[in-house]
CSV table of C-alpha atoms in Angstrom, one decimal:
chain,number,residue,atom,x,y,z
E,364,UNK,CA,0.0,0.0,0.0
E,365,UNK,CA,0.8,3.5,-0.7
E,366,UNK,CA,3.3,4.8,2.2
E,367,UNK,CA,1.0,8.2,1.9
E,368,UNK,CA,-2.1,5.8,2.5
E,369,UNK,CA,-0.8,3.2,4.6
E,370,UNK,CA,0.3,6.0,7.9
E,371,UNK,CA,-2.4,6.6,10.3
E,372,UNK,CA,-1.7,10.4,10.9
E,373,UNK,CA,-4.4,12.0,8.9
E,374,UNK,CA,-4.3,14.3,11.8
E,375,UNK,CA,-6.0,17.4,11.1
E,376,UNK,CA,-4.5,20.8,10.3
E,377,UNK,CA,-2.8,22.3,14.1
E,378,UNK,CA,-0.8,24.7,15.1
E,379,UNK,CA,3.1,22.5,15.9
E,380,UNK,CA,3.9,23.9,19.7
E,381,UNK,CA,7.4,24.8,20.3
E,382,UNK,CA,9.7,21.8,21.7
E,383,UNK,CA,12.1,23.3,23.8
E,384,UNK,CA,9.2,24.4,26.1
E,385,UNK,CA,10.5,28.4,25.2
E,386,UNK,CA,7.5,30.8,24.5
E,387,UNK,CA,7.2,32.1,20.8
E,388,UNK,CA,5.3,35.5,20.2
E,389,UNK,CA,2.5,35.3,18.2
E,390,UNK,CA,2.1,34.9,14.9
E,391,UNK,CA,0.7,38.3,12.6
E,392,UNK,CA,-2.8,37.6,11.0
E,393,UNK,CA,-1.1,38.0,8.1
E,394,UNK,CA,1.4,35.3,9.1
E,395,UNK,CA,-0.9,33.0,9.5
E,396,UNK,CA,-3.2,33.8,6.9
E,397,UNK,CA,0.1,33.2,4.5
E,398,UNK,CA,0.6,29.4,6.9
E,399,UNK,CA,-3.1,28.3,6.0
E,400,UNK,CA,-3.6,29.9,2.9
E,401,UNK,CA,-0.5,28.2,1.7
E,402,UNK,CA,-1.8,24.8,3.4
E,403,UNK,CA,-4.7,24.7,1.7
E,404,UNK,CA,-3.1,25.6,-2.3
E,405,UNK,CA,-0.6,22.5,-1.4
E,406,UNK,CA,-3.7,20.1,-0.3
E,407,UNK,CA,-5.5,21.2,-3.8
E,408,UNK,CA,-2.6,20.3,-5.8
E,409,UNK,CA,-2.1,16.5,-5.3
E,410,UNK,CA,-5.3,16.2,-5.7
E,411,UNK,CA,-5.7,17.7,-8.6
E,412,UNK,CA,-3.3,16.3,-10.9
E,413,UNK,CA,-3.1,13.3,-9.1
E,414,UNK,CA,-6.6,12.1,-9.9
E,415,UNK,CA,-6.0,13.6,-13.4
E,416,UNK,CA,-3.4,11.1,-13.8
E,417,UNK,CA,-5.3,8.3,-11.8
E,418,UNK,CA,-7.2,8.4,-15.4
E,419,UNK,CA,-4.0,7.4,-17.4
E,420,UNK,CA,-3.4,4.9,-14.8
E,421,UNK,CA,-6.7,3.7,-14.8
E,422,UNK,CA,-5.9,3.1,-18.5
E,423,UNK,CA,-2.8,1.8,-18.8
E,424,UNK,CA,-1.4,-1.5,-20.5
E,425,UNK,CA,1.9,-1.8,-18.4
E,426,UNK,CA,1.3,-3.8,-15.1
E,427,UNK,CA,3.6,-2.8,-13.4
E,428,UNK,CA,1.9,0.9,-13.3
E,429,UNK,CA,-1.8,-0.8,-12.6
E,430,UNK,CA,-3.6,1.2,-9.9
E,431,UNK,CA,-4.1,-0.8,-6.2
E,432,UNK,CA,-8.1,-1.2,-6.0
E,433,UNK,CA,-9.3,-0.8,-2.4
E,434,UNK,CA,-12.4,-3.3,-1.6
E,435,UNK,CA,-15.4,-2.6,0.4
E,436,UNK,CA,-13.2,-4.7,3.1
E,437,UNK,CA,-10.6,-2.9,2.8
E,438,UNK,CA,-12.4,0.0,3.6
E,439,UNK,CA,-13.9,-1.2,6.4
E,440,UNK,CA,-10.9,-2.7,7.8
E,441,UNK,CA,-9.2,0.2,7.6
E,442,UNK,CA,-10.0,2.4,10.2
E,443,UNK,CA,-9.0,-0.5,12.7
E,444,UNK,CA,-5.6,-1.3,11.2
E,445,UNK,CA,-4.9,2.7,11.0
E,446,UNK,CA,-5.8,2.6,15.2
E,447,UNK,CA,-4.3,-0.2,15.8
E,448,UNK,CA,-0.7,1.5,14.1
E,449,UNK,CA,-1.4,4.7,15.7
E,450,UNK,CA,-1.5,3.2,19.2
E,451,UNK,CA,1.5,1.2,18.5
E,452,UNK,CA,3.5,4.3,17.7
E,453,UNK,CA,2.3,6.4,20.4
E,454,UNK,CA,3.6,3.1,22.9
E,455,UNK,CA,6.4,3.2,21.1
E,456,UNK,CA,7.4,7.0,21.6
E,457,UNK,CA,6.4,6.6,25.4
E,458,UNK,CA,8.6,3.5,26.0
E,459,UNK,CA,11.9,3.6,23.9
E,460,UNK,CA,13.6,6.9,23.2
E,461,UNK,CA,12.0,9.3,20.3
E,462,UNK,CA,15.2,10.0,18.6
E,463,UNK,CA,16.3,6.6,17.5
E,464,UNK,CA,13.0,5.9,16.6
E,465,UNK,CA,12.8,9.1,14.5
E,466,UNK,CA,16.2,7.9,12.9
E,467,UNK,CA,15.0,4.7,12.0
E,468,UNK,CA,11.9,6.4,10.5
E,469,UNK,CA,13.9,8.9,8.9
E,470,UNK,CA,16.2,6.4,7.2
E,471,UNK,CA,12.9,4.7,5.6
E,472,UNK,CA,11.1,7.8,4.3
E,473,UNK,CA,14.5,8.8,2.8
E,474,UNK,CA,13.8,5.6,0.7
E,475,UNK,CA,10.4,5.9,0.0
E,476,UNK,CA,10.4,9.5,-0.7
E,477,UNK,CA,13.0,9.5,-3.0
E,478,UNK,CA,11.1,6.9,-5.5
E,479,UNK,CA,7.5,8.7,-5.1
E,480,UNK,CA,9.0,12.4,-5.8
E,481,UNK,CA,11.3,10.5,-8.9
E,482,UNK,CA,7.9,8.5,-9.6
E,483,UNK,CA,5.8,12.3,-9.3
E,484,UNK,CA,8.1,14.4,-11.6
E,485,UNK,CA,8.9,11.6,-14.4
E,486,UNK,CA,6.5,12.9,-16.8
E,487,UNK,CA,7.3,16.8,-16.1
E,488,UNK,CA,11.1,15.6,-16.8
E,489,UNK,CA,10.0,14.2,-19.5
E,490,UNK,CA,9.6,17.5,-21.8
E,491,UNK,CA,12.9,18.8,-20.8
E,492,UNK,CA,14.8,15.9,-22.4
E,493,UNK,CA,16.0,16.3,-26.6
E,494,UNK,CA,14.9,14.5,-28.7
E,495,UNK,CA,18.6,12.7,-29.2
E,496,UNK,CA,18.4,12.2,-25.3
E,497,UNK,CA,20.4,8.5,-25.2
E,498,UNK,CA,17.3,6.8,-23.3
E,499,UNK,CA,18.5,2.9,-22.9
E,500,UNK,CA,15.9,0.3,-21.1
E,501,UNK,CA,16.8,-1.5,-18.1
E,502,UNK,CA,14.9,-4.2,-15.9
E,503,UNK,CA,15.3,-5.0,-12.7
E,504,UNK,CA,13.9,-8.6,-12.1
E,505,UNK,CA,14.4,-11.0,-9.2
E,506,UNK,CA,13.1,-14.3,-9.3
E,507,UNK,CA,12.4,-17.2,-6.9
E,508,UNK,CA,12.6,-20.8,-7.7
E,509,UNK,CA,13.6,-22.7,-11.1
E,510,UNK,CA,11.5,-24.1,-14.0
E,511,UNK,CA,8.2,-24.5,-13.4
E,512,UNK,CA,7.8,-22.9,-10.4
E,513,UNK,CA,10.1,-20.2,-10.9
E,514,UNK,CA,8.0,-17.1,-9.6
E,515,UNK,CA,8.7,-13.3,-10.1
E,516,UNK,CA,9.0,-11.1,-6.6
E,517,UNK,CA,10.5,-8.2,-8.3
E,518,UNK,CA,10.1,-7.1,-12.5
E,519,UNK,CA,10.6,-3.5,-12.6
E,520,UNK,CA,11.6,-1.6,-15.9
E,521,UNK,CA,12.8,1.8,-16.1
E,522,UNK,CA,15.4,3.4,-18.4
E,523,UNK,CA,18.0,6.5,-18.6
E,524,UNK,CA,15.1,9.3,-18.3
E,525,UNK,CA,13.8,7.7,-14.9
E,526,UNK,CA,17.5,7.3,-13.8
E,527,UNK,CA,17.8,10.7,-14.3
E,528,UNK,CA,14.9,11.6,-12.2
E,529,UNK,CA,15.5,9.7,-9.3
E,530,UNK,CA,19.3,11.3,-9.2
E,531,UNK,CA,17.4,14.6,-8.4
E,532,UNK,CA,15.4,13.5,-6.1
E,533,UNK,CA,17.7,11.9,-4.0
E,534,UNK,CA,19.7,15.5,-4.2
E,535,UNK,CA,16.0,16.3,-2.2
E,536,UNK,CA,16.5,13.0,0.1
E,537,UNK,CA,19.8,14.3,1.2
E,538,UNK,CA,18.7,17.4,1.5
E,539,UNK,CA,15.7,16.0,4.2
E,540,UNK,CA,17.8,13.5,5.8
E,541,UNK,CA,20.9,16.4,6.8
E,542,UNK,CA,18.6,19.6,7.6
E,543,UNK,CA,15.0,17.9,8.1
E,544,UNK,CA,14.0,21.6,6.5
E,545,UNK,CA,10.3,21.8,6.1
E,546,UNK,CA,10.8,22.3,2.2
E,547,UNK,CA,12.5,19.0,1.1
E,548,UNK,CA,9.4,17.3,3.5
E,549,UNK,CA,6.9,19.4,1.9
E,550,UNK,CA,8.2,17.7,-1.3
E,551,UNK,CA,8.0,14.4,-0.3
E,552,UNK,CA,4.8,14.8,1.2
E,553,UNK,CA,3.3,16.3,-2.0
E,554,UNK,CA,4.8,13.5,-3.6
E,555,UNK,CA,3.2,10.9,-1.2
E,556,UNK,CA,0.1,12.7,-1.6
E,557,UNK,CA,-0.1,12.8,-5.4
E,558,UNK,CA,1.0,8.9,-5.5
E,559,UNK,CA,-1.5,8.4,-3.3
E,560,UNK,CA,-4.6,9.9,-5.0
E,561,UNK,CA,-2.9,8.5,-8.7
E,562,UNK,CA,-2.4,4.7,-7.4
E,563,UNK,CA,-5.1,3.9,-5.1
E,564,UNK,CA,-8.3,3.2,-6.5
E,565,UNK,CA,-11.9,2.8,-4.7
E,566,UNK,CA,-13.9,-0.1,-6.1
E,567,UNK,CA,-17.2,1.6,-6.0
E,568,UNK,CA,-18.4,4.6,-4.5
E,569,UNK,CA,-20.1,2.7,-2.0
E,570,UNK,CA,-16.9,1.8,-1.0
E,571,UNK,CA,-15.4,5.2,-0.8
E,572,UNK,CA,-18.5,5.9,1.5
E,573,UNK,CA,-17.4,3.2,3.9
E,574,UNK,CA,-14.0,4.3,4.0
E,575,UNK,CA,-14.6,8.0,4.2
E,576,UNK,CA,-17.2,7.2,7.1
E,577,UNK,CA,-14.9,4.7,9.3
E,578,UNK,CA,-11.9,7.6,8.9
E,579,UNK,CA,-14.8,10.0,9.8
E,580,UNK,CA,-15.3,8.0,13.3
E,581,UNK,CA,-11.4,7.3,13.8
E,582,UNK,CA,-10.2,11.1,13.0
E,583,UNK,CA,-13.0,12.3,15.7
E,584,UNK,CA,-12.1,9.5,18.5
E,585,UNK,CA,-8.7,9.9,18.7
E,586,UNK,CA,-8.4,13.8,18.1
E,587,UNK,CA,-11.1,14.7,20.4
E,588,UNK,CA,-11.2,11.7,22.7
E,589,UNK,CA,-7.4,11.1,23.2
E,590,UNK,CA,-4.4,13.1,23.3
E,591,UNK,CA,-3.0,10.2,21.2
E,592,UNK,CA,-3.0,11.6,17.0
E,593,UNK,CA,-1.7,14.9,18.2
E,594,UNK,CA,1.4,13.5,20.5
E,595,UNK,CA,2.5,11.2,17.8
E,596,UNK,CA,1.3,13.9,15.4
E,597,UNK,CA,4.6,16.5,16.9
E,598,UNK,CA,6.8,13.3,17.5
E,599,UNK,CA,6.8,11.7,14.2
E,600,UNK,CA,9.2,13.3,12.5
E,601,UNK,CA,8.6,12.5,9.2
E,602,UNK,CA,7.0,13.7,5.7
E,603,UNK,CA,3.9,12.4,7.0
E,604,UNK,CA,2.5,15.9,7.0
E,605,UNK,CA,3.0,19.2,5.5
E,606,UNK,CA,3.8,22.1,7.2
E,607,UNK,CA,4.3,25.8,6.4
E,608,UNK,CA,5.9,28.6,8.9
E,609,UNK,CA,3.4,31.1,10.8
E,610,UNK,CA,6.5,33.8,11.4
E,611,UNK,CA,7.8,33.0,7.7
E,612,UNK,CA,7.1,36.7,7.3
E,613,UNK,CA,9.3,37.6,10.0
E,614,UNK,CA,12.1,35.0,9.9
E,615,UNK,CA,11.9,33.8,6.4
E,616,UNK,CA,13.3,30.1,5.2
E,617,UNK,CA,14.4,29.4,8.8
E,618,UNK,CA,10.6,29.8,10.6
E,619,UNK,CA,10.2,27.0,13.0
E,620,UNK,CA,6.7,28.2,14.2
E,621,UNK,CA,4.4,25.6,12.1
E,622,UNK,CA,1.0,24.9,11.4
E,623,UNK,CA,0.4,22.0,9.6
E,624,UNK,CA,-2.3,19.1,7.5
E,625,UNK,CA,-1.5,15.1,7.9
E,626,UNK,CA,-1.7,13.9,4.5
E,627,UNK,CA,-4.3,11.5,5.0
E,628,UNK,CA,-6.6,14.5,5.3
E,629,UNK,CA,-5.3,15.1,1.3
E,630,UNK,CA,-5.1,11.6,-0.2
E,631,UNK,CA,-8.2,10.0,1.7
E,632,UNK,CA,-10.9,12.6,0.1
E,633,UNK,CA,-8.4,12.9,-2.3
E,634,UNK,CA,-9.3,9.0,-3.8
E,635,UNK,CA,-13.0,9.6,-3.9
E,636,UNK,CA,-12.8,13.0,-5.7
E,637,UNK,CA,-10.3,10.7,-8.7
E,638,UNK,CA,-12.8,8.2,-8.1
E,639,UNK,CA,-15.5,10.7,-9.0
E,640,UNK,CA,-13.8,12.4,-11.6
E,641,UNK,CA,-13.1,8.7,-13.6
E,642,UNK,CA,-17.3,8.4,-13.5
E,643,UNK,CA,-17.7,11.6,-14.9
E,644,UNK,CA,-15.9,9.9,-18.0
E,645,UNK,CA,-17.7,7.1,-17.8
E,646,UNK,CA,-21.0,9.2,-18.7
E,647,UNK,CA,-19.5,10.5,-21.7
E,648,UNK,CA,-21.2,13.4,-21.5
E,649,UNK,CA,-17.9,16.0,-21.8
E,650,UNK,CA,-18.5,17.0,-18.2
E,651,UNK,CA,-16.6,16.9,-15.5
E,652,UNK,CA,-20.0,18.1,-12.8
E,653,UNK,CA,-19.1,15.9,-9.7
E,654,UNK,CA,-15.2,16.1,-9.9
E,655,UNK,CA,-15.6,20.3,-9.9
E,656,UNK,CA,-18.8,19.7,-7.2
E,657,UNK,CA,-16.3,17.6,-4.7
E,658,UNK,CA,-13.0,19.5,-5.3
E,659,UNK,CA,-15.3,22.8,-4.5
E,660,UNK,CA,-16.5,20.8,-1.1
E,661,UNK,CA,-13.3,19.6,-0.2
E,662,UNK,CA,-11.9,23.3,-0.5
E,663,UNK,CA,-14.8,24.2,1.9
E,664,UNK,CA,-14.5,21.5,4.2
E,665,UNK,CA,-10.9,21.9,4.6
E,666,UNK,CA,-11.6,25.9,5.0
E,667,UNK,CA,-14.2,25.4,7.9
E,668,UNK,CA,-11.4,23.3,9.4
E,669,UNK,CA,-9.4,26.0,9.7
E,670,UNK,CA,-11.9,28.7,10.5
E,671,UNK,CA,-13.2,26.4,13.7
E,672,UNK,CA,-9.4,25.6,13.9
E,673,UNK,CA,-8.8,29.3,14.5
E,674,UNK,CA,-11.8,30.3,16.1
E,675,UNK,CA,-11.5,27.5,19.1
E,676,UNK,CA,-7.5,27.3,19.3
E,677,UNK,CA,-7.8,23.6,19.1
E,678,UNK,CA,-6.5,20.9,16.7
E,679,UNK,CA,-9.5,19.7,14.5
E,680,UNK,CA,-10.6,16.5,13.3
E,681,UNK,CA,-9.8,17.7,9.6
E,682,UNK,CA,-12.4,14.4,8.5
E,683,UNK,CA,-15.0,15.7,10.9
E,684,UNK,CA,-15.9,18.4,7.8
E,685,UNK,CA,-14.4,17.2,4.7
E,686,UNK,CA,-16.0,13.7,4.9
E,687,UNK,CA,-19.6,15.2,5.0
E,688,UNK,CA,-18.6,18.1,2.3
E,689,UNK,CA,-17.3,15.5,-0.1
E,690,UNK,CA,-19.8,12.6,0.2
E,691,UNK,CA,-23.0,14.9,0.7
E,692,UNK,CA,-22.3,17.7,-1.8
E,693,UNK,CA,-22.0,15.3,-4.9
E,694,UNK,CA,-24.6,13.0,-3.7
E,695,UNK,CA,-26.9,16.2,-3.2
E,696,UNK,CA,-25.6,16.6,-7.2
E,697,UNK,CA,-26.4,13.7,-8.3
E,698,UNK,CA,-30.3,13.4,-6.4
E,699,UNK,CA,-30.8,17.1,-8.6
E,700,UNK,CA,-29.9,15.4,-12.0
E,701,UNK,CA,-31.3,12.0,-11.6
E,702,UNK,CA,-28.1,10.0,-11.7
E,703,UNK,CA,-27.8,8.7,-8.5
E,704,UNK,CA,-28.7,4.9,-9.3
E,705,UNK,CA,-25.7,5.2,-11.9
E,706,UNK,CA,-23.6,6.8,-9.3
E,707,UNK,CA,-23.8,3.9,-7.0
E,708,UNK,CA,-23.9,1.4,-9.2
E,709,UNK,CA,-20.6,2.9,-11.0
E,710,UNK,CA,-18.4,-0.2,-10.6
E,711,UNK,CA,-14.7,-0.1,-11.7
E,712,UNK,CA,-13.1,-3.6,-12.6
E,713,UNK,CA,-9.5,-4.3,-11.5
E,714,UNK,CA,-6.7,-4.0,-14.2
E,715,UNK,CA,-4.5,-6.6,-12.0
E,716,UNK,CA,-7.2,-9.6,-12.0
E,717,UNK,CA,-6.4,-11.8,-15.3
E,718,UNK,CA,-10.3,-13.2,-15.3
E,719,UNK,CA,-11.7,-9.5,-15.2
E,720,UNK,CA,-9.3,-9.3,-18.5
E,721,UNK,CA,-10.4,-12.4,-19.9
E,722,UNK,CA,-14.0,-11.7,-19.7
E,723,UNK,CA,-13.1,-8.1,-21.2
E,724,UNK,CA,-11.5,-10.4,-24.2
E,725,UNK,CA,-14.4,-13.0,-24.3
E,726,UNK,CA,-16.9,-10.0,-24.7
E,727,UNK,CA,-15.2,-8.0,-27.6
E,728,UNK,CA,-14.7,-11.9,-29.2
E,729,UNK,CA,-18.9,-12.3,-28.5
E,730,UNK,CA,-19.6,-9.0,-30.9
E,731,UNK,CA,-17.2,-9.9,-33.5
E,732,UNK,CA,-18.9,-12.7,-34.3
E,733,UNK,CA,-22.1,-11.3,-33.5
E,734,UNK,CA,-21.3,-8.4,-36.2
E,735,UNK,CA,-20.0,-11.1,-38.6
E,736,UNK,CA,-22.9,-13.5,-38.4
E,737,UNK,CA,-25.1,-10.0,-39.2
């Protein structure tokens, strides 16, 4: 799964308190204004272009580059794996000592960011090459066994371009690992976050109702009924979140006064609005009316967030408002124009089953003949 998907802190959007217990002054309004506004334009943009290209993926013919589907029980196993790895962490950070875990942690986001932010900018790359760029193809392929029963574990092709990429991006990786500065873990995290919404695929929208409401449930219970997400939340350190300076105004690229948005507030709304967007092309209608409706209600859920946010001085359940803005406001869409039974029973096979395949085949074989007996 998805490293963006797979951590539990889609903690909501907070203000980070200082760690060495000193007091800060205040942030200016228009500090903070800059901190959230910013937030918010870095939430849109994964999602955006990430379920744009969740289209391509959906429609690809390598499989290596097929999209994970999530199940209906997947989704409603999630919210109890996701608890079950937040408590473990928060154990964790009250047992054994935070900095070795945070180096171990550090070590294996250095990894994984490095191949989602090569994976992210590939096709941006891309247009920057000439034309008598020497691209060669490689593979990377492991195998286990012999014969018959050899089996593959890893059969991953890339070639010079892709090379290329991931040389820059580890210049980023480096660049997080030595200074941790909130830029190069912005960039992973928008990275994670537009992998994320391009990769993982809900089945159904049913599905993506289940998921959103069990995330709903966890995001309230453990913001407002334990101190648990928001602990881990300031002791992960890790591009698990983005984060953008309140006093960037008044000490510039070395602000250390953050508010922040886990990325599972992004990429969890941000599956159902791809999701959305991919039945909007399945009507064939040259619209695009849910995918605008629930990008428009995930910009106001996630700006009541913050206005409560503000308003009450509390960390918010970022879920508690998005997961009602982007379920209800399409839904309320779609009861308008008639096209809720099509909505729910919008179904989208998976591109990794062989027999899904095979009946595609069998199918296009049936009207063939069909049009040849005519």
């Amino acid at each position: 799964m998805d490293p963006a998907l797979s951590d539990p802190l889609n903690s909501s959007a907070e203000t980070a308190s200082p760690s060495n217990g000193t007091t800060r002054p205040p942030s200016t309004p228009e500090g903070i204004a800059l901190a959230y506004g910013s937030l918010l334009l870095m939430a849109l943009l994964p999602i955006f272009f990430g379920a744009l290209r969740s289209v391509r993926c959906a429609h690809g013919k390598n499989p290596a580059d097929m999209p994970e589907t999530i199940t209906s029980r997947d989704a409603a196993r999630f919210p109890i794996i996701a608890s079950c790895t937040l408590l473990g962490l928060y154990l964790f950070f009250k047992i054994f000592s935070q900095e070795y875990i945070n180096l171990l942690l550090s070590m294996y986001f250095f990894v994984l960011g490095i191949l989602a932010l090569s994976h992210t900018i590939s096709p941006f790359m891309n247009k920057f090459f000439p034309a008598n760029f020497p691209n060669r193809q490689y593979q990377l392929l492991f195998t286990q066994g012999s014969g018959e029963t050899k089996e593959e574990i890893v059969n991953y092709e890339f070639d010079t371009k892709d090379l290329v990429c991931l040389g820059l991006s580890s210049i980023v990786g480096v660049w997080y690992l030595l200074r941790k500065h909130w830029i190069a873990n912005n960039l992973f995290g928008l990275a994670f976050s537009l992998n994320g919404v391009e990769l993982l695929h809900l089945s159904n929208v049913s599905t993506g109702c289940i998921l959103l409401g069990g995330l709903f449930i966890y995001d309230v219970f453990w913001v407002f009924g334990t101190n648990v997400m928001v602990t881990v939340a300031r002791s992960f350190e890790a591009p698990i979140k983005l984060v953008f300076p309140q006093d960037l105004l008044e000490k510039g690229l070395e602000a250390d006064n953050f508010a922040m948005l886990g990325l599972g507030d992004i990429v969890i709304p941000g599956i159902f609005i791809a999701l959305l967007l991919r039945f909007d092309i399945s009507l064939k209608k040259n619209t695009y009316t849910y995918f605008y409706t629930s990008f428009a209600a995930y910009v106001f859920g996630l700006g009541l967030t913050i206005f409560i946010m503000h308003i009450f001085k509390h960390a918010q359940p970022a879920l508690l408002y998005l997961v009602p803005a982007c379920i209800g406001f399409p839904v309320l869409v779609a009861l308008v124009k008639g096209e809720v039974t099509e909505m729910f029973s919008y179904e989208e096979s998976n591109a990794k089953d062989p027999a899904a395949g095979t009946e595609s085949k069998c199918a296009e074989t049936v009207k063939e003949t069909e049009k040849k007996e005519n």
